[in-house]
């Protein structure tokens, strides 16, 4: 803002992205506890725990979804199974498939696990069979049959010397297989629903199983009987036995007896004492509303799907139904890290915190997510009970408001020190989902919400909002107004807090006054959109309102007379968001087509289109410093963009300065006749015209052919490649074809075909050269024929009336052209009148033939050819005057002399001379000829 000169933005580039990495399915943590492995469609992503970033990813070539995977206990091997019934073994650090084999299962593999030695791999199929593989020797060792339905759980006993495998399928029993005999030793019956997890004690004598039938069973593996059945009153997805020799008194463990932790549909971790079947500790979640506590919902997004133990660092990992991965530190179960695996549709996104260090995201969920941009670490905010639809941030960036389908609005505060966010106020008096919210601009004094109940409400905030009390302030609306006939999609407050704008599905936007106490007064209506209005936004500097609509347009309106000032068209579908940037001189819009466009208001021009999303871009927000923006899309991607206008401008200026310096050096080199350096520099500038200038300069020097040859052959291979490429361009133009052919002659003469064909695009270049070269040859052929005919006619005119001696004829051939020509004219003009009349018919036919030569020539001929045209046309006139004096007696002599002239002409052509001088003298001599015959 310190710059007095306002500079328009021209481009943004992606600075960072928050992408989905887990969309449901298995999650496994590496033995060294540094990485989390999780499935995402046809990929297995490897997330580094310390940074929260995906560091490796393996993907099946056939794009088939991965049904299961397993990581070996030594963290070396990763094996994946896909719907294509293939098992693939990976070196996951290099993302390379080292081996692939058929699974033998007739249907996809549902579960996999490695034994503790990382040699045996067990796969449980949907066909009710279990197969064991020796991954070292690469063969199938066992085929275990007997399970009914999908085998969704396989697990080796931790003591590999026992060679025991546990499995569970749809019959709810736990089968114990003896791998020595390949027989099912027994079926442990206790559960009446799917068994979800098994956990073994350190001595291997006790096992705890959990099921969706809301019980956990403690088994004695020696007697293979159930020791205890613990009712836990929730569908349990994961169970972990607590280590016996550690102090867990913080979570209610008072005795040395067996304790275990469960994770399930209630979304909380609970600690149970096995002997007494008592729950000794229940984790508390923040901001659980009364409505939630009344009845447990089956599809509760908080419900846990996996529980994993990290023994080395004494941590627990849980996976929620909303694909969030949370790490807790034992013994206190304090939240350590949170990762968002999949955000579903991103509905709104805003910058937050000091220097916009965080972003707050509303996804297709009742939870809000606050990401720290530097580390991607996330806080999940609980409070709303239905999908959060919209967000807005107050001026300072630490306070923000949200609204949701649960008909409520909430105000949240971020601690400036630790970055922790908590809810400080809430209000609910709308009759339907609250779809839009906006905050006051000058200070945190009020918020305005717009709802699907067609009303707009103004909520006053208490002055002591920042107090860190436990109680959440209850908000009541100061004013309520039925604003529109249909859903209110957007609301915005003016920079001075005196005006309110609302946009609705009823195709209108309205301007309201907020100045009156307790009421909202209508000032005017903006009509003009053909579809519903999705977004409204005030200009930060002018009395102008911007609206974007489902009709694909963005409009600017005057606040004085409510007229439409400008319309911006460019999106192929609905324009969902609009914001002002560059101090109100430019607009950013995002649409259903996945595009973000940058517009300059003054010129109505779309400066840049940014394409980084595959679906509707619902969220768009600019940073307070105006140097970044963030977009959120229905494709679950959140993209942070940075303004690179100044960087690109500086780069362009540096390039221009460099070009100017190089051009100066080039002109100096040409002046000093250092052609090799000049040619190399011109090629490095990648300027074909400059290279051509250098070639022309070389060809104007004495011994140009040798110099050109010497210069070109000293060039590097890549420079010769560029030269060949330029030759193709030059050869298309008749003016430059001689230079191109000269360069080509050197290249083709001195370089072997094998080397030429190794040049990039050599075949294409040579194919492009052939047709134009043939065309130039035809043109030169026509030119040669025309000059020969001229030569022939000139010879006829010179010998007219001369003595019939061969010696004189030869003598005349060696004399200059113009002087004897006039002398013959004067001496023989009178005496040849009769001969003219006799041979007049022949001259007429010559006149008819001659001018047609230049007419047949191509239009692309150069100046030299046009001179030929003039000369040959004048030759027709000469023929009328003098050519008719030709005597039949000298016919044979003239033919001989013309043949000699032809030979001389060809020699001249070879030496590089042209016939232009001869042609130019003809028009001079035509005047006296005409006079003598008149």
PDB file of C-alpha atoms in Angstrom, residues 422 434 798 868:
ATOM      1  CA  UNK A 422     -12.686 -21.466  20.115  1.00  0.00           C
ATOM      2  CA  UNK A 434     -28.432 -19.730   6.886  1.00  0.00           C
ATOM      3  CA  UNK A 798      23.008  -7.020 -83.564  1.00  0.00           C
ATOM      4  CA  UNK A 868      13.462  -8.869 -66.211  1.00  0.00           C
TER       5      UNK A 868
END
